[in-house]
Short mmCIF file of C-alpha atoms and ligand atoms in Angstrom, two decimals:
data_model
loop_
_atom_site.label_atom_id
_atom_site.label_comp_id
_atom_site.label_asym_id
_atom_site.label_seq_id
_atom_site.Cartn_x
_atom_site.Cartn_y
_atom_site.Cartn_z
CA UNK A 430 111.37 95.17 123.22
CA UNK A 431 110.54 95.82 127.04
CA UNK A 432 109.43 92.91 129.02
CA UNK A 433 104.63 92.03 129.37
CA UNK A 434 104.00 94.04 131.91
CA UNK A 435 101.78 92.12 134.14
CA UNK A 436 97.91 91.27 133.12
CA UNK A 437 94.88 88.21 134.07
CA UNK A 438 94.12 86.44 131.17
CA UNK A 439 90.12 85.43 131.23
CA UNK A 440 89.15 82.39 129.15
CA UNK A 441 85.78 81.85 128.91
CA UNK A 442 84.19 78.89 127.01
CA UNK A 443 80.60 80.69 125.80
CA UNK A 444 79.46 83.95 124.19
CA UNK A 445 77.37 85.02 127.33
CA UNK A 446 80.72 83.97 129.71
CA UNK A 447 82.46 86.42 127.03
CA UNK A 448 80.19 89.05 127.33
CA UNK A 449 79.60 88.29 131.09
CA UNK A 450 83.30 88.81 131.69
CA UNK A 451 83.06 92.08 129.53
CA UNK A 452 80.64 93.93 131.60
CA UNK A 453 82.18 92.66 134.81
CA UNK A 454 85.87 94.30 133.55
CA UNK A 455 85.02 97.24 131.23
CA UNK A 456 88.29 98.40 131.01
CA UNK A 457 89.59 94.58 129.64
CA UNK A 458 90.37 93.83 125.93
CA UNK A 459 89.17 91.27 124.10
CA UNK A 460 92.45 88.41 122.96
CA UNK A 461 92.30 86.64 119.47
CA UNK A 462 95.32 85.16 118.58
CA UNK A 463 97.41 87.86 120.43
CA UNK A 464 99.61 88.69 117.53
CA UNK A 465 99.03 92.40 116.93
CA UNK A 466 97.64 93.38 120.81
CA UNK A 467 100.40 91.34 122.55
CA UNK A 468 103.27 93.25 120.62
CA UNK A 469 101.04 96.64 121.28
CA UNK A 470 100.87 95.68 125.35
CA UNK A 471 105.29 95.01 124.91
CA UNK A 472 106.13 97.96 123.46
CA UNK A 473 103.80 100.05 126.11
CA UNK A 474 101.13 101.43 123.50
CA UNK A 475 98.23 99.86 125.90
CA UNK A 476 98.81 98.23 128.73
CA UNK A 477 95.44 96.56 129.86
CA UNK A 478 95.01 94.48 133.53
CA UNK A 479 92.32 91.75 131.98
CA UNK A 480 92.53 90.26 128.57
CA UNK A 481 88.97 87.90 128.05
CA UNK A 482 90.59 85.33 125.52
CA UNK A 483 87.81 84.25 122.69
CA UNK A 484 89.72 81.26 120.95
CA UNK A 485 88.59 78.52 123.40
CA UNK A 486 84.91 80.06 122.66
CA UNK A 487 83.41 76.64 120.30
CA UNK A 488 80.26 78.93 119.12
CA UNK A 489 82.97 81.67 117.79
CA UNK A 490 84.98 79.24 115.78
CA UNK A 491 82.66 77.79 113.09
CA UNK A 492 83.43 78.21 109.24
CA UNK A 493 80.36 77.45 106.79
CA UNK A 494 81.17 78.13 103.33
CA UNK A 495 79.27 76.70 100.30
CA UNK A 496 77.45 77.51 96.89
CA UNK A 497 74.65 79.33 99.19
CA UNK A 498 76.58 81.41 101.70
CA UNK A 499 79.85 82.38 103.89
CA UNK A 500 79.24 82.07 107.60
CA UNK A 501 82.75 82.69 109.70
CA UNK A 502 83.21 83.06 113.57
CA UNK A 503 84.93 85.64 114.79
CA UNK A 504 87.88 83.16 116.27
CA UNK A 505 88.62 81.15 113.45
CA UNK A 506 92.20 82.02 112.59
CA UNK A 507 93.44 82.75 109.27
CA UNK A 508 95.40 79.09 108.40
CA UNK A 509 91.53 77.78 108.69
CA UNK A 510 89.65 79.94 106.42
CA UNK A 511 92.23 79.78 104.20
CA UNK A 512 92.21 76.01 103.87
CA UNK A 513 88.74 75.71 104.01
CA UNK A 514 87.48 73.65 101.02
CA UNK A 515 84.84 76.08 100.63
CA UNK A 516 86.03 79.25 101.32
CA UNK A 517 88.66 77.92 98.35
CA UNK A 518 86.34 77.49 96.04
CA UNK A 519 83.48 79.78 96.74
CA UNK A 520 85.53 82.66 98.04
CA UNK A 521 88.43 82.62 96.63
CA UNK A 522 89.19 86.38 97.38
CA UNK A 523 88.91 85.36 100.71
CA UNK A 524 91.25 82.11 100.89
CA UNK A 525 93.91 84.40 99.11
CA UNK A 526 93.65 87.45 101.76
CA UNK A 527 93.87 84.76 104.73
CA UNK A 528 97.16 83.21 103.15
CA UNK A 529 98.46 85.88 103.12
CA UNK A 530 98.52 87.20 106.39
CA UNK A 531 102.00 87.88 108.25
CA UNK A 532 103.41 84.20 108.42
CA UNK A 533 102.16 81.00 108.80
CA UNK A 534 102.76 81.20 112.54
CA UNK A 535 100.66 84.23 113.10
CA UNK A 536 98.07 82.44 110.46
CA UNK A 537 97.74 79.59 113.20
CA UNK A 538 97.18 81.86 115.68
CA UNK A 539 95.24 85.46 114.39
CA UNK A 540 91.53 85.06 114.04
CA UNK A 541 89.34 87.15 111.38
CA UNK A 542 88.42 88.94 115.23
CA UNK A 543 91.38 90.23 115.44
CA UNK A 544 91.95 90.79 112.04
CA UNK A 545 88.74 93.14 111.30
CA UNK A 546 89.31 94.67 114.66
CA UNK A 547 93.16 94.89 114.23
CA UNK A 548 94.65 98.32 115.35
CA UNK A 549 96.04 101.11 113.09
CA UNK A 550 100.06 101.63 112.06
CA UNK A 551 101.86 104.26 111.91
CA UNK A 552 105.77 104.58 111.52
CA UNK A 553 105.65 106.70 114.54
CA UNK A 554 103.20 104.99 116.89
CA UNK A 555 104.39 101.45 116.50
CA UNK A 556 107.61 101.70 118.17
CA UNK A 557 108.57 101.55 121.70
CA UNK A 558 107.42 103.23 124.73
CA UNK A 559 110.90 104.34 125.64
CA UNK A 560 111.39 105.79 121.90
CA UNK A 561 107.95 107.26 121.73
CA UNK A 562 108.53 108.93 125.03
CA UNK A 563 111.94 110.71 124.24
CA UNK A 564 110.01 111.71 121.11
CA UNK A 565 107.02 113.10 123.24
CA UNK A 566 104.49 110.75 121.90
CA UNK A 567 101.55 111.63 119.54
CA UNK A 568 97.90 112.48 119.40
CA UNK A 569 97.25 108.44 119.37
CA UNK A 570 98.19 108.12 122.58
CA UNK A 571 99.18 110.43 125.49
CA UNK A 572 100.82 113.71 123.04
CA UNK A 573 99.55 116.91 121.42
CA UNK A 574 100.21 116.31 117.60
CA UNK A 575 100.99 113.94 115.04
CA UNK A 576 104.51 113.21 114.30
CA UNK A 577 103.82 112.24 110.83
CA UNK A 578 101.48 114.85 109.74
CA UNK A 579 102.26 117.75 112.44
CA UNK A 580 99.97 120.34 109.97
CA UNK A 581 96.67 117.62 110.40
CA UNK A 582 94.67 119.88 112.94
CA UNK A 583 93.83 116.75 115.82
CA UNK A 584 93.67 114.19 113.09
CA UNK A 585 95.59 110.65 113.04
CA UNK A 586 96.09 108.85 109.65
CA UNK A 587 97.05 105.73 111.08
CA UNK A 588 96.71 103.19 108.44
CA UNK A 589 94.53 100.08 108.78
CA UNK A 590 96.30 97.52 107.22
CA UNK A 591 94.74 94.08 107.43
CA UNK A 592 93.82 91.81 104.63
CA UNK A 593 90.43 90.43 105.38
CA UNK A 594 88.52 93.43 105.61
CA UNK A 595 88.36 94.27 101.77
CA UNK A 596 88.27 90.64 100.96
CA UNK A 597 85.36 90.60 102.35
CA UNK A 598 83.86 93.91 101.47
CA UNK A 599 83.92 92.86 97.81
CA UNK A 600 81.58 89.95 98.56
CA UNK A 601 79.03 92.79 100.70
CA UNK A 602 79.85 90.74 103.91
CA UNK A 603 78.12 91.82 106.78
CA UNK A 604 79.32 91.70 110.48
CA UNK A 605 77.85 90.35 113.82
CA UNK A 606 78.31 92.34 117.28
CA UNK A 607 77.31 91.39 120.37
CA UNK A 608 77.18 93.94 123.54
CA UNK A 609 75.30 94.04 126.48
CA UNK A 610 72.45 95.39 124.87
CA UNK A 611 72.26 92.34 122.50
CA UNK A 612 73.04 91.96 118.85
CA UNK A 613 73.02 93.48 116.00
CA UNK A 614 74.54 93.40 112.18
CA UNK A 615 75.82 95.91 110.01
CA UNK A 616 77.15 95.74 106.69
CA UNK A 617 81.22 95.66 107.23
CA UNK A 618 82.10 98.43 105.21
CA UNK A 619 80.11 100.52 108.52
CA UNK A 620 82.27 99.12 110.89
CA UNK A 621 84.87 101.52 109.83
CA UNK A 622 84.57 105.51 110.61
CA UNK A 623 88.61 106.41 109.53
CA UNK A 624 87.27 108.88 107.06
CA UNK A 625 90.48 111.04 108.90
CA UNK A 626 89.52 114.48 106.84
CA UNK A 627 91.82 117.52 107.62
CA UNK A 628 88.55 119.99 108.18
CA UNK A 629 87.19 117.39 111.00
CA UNK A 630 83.51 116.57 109.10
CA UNK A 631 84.70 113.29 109.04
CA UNK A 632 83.30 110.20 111.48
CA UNK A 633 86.57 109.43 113.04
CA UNK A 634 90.27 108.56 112.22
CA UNK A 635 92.90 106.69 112.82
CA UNK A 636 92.72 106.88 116.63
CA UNK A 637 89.10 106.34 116.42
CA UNK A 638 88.65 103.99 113.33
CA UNK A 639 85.98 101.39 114.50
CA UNK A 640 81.92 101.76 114.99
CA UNK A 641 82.35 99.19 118.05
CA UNK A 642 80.53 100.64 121.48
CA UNK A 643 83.57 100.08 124.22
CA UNK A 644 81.85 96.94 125.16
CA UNK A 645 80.64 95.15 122.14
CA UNK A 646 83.06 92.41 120.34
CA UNK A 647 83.15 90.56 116.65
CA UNK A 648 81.00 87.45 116.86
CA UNK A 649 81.55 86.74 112.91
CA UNK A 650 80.77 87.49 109.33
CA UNK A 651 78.32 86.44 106.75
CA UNK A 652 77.75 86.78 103.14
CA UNK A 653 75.63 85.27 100.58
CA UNK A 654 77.14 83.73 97.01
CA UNK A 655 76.45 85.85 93.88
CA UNK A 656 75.98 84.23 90.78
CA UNK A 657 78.89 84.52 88.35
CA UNK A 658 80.53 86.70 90.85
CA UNK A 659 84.62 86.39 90.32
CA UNK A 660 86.82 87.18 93.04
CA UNK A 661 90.48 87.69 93.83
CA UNK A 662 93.09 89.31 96.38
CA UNK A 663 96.71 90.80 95.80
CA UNK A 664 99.18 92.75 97.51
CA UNK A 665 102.86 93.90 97.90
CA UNK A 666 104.78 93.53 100.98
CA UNK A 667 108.66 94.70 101.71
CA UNK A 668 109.11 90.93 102.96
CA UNK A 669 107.06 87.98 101.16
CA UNK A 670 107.15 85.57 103.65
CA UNK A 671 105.80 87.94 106.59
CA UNK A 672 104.72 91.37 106.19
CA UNK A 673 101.46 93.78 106.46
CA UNK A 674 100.57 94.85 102.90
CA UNK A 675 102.03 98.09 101.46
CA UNK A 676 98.80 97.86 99.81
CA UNK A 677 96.26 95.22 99.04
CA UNK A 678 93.61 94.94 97.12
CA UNK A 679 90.32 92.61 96.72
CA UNK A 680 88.36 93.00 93.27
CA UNK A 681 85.19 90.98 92.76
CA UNK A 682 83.11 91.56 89.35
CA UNK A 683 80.55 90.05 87.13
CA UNK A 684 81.17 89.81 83.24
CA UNK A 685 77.90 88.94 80.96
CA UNK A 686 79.27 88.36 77.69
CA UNK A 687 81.35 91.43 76.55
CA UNK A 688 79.76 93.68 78.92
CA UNK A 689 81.39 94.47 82.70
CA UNK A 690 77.90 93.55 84.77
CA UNK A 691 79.37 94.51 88.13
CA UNK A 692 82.76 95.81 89.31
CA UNK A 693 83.93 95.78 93.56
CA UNK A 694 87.17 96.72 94.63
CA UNK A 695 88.15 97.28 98.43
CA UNK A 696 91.77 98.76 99.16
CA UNK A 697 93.57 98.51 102.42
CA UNK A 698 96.78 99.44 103.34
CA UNK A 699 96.48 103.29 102.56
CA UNK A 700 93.76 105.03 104.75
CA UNK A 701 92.56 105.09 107.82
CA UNK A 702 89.93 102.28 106.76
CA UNK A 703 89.72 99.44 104.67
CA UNK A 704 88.26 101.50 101.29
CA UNK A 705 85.73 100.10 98.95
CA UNK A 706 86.03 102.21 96.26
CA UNK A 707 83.08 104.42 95.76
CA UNK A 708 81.86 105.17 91.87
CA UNK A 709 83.02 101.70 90.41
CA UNK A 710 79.11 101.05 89.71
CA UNK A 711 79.44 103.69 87.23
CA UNK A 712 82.29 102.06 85.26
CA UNK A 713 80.06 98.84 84.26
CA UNK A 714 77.73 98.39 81.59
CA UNK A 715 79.96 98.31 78.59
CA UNK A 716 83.49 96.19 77.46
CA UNK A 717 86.35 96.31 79.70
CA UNK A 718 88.33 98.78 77.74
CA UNK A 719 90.62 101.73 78.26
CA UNK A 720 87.61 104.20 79.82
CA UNK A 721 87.28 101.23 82.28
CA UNK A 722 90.66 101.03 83.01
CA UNK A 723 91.23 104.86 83.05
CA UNK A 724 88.39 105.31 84.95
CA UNK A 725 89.62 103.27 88.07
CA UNK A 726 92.57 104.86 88.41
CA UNK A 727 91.16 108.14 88.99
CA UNK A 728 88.73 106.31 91.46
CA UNK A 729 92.16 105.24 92.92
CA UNK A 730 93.62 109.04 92.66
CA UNK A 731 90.31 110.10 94.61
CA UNK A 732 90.23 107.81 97.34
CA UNK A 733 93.61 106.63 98.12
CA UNK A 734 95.46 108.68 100.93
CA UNK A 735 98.24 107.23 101.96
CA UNK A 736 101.08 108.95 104.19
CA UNK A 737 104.30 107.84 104.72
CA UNK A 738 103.50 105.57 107.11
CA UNK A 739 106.05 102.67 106.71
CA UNK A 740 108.76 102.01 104.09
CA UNK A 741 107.70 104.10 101.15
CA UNK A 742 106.25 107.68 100.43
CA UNK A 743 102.62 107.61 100.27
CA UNK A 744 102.26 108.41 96.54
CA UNK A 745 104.00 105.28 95.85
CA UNK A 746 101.25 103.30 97.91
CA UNK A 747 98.75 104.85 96.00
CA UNK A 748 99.69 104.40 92.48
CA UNK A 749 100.43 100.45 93.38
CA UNK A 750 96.77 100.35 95.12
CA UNK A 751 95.68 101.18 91.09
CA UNK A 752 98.49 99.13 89.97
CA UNK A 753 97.23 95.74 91.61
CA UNK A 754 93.63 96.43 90.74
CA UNK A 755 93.57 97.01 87.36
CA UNK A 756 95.89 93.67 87.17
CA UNK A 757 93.24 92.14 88.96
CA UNK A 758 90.70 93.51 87.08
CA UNK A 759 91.92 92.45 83.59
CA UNK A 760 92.77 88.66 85.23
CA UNK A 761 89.40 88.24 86.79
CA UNK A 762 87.78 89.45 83.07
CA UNK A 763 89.80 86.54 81.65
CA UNK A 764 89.44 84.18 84.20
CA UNK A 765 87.72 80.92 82.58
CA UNK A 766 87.53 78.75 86.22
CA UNK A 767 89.70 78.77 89.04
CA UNK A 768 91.81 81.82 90.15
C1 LIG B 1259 105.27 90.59 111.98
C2 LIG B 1259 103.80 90.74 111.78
C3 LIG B 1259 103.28 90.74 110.49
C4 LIG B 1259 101.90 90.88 110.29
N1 LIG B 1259 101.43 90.87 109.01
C5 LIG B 1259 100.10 91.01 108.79
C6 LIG B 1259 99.57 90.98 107.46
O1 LIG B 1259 100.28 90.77 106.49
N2 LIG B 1259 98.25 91.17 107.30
C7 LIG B 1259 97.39 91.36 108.34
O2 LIG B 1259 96.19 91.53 108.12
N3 LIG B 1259 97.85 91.39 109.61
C8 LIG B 1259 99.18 91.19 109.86
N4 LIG B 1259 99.65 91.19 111.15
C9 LIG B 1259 98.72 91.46 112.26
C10 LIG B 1259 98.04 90.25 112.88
O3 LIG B 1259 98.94 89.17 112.99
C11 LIG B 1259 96.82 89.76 112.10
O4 LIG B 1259 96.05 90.86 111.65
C12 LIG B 1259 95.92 88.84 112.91
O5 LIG B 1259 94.87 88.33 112.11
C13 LIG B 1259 95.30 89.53 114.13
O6 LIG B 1259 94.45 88.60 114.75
P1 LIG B 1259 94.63 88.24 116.30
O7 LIG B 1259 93.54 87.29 116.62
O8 LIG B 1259 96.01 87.78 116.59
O9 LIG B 1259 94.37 89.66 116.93
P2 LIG B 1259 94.68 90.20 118.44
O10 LIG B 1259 96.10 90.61 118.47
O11 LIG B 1259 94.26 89.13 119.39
O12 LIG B 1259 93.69 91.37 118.50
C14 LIG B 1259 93.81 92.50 117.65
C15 LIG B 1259 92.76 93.54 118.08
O13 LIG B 1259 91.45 93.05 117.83
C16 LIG B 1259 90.67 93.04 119.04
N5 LIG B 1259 89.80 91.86 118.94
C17 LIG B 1259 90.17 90.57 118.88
N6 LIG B 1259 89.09 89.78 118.71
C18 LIG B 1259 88.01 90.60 118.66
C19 LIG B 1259 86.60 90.39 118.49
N7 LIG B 1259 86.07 89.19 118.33
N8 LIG B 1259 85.80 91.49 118.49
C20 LIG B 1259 86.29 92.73 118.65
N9 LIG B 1259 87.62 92.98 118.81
C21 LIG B 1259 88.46 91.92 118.80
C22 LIG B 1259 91.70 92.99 120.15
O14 LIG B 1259 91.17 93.49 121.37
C23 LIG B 1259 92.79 93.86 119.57
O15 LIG B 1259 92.47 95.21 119.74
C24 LIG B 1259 101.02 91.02 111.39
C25 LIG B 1259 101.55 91.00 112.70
C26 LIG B 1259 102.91 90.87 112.89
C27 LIG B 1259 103.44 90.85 114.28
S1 LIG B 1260 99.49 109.15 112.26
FE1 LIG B 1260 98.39 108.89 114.23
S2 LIG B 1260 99.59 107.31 115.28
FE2 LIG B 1260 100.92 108.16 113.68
S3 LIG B 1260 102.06 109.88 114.64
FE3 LIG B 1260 100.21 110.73 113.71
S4 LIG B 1260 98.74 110.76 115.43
FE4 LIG B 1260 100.36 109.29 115.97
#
């Protein structure tokens, strides 16, 4: 690890201060919790002059979570959504993928911000600046090709690998952003563009993996309570007590008697984006029996493209993205109250 190189740390107390500060230093970043951009800004992959800090921002920090509806700030960090009495028992899926975020240190201090916002990984590009440079970088940053996939025509696959975002997929969340030109809310699965496809019709990639105008920041999420809805979160990590996921995976369905009335499952970990898995919708309607089952795996096959980003080859991240969710699947099915 090199030394912080040096930056001014803005703390502003209000949204408008936030986005005052914003338009005054364009070129700033926003600061959650710090955990993911401050070990970017040591090892050299950005190194920004102004970082506008959000956590001291009261407006940004709320949590409202009952029988009616999820309503989360941008800078609450993960240790409070996931002891929130009613994200617990409302949201379960959502509890689960904040306690299990990195350790409980970073929980204390990483926001759902950060989180939804939190930059792509590669086995190349997260390492440092000296050992990037004597291995002449990558399209990411200041080089001509991808280390990892030198044959991908211009195209990262950096993976996005935070837990929140398919947590909160599952439940149809949708996100608040506020820019200079005012706000506006989208449903979260549009915040991503990482569609990273080799022929270049896709809307971005792992460089370019967010629908956020340079200027515009997270002010929170909000999602309404289905009836019957079950939820739950999983993953696999190399270390159990602090790791990204080698995949995770949120599932949220609906069972009316025998019949599967509604099947969600989000994947992240693999692609360039958090996935929800398109097709699923065409699984329901009938038991939960092998065509289910069978069925989404190959919605897994599909969709699933993970390289060999990290520890393990990427077909192995794949078939344990289908692994976890059909485990999920079958528990949730059971599941008589509580997770
Ligand atoms: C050892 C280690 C293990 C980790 N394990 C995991 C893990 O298991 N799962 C996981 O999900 N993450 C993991 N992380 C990453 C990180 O700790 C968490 O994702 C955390 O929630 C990030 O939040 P933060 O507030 O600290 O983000 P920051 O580091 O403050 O910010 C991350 C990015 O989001 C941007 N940003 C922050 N707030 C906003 C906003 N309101 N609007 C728009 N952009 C914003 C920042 O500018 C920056 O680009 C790990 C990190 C480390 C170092
Ligand atoms: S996947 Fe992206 S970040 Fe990783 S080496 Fe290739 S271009 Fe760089």
């Amino acid at each position: 690890m090199e030394p912080l190189p040096e930056f001014e740390v803005l703390s502003p107390r209000t949204l408008a201060e936030v986005l005052a500060a914003r338009q005054a230093h364009p070129h700033a970043r926003l600061l959650g919790g710090g955990t993911d951009l401050v070990v970017n800004i040591r090892r050299g992959i950005e190194a920004p002059s102004v970082l506008i800090e959000t956590m001291r921002v009261a407006e940004l920090r709320t949590i409202k979570a009952d029988a009616n509806g999820l309503d989360i700030g941008a800078s609450a960090t993960a240790a409070e959504i996931s002891r929130h009495p009613g994200v617990v028992e409302h949201y379960p899926v959502v509890a689960q993928a904040a306690a299990s975020i990195a350790g409980p240190t970073h929980r204390n201090m990483g926001t759902l911000g950060g989180n939804l916002c939190l930059d792509t990984r590669c086995i190349f590009y997260n390492q440092s600046q000296w050992w990037r440079a004597a291995n002449n970088h990558c399209l990411k940053t200041t080089g001509e090709i991808c280390h990892v996939a030198p044959k991908s025509r211009g195209v990262c696959f950096a993976t996005f690998s935070a837990d929140l975002a398919p947590a909160l997929m599952v439940l149809d969340t949708k996100v608040e952003l506020a820019g200079p030109q005012g706000r506006r809310t989208l449903p979260l699965t549009d915040l991503y563009i990482g569609d990273a496809r080799h022929d270049g019709s896709g809307r971005g990639d792992g460089k370019r993996y967010l629908a956020l105008a340079p200027t515009e920041l997270v002010v929170g999420v909000r999602a309404t309570v289905v009836p019957g809805l079950r939820s739950a979160y999983d993953k696999v990590r190399i270390r159990r007590s602090i790791e990204y996921p080698v995949a995770g995976v949120a599932v949220a369905l609906r069972r009316e008697g025998n019949s599967l009335a509604e099947l969600r499952v989000a994947i992240t970990g693999t692609n360039p984006r958090p996935v929800l898995l398109a097709g699923t919708q065409g699984l329901c309607g009938g038991p939960l029996d092998q065509r289910v089952v069978a069925g989404l795996d190959a919605l897994v096959r599909d969709q699933i493209m993970a390289m060999k980003t990290t520890f393990t080859p990427g077909h192995y991240r794949r078939r344990l993205a289908g692994v976890l969710a059909r485990r999920l699947v079958l528990r949730l099915w059971d599941l008589k109250k509580g997770v």
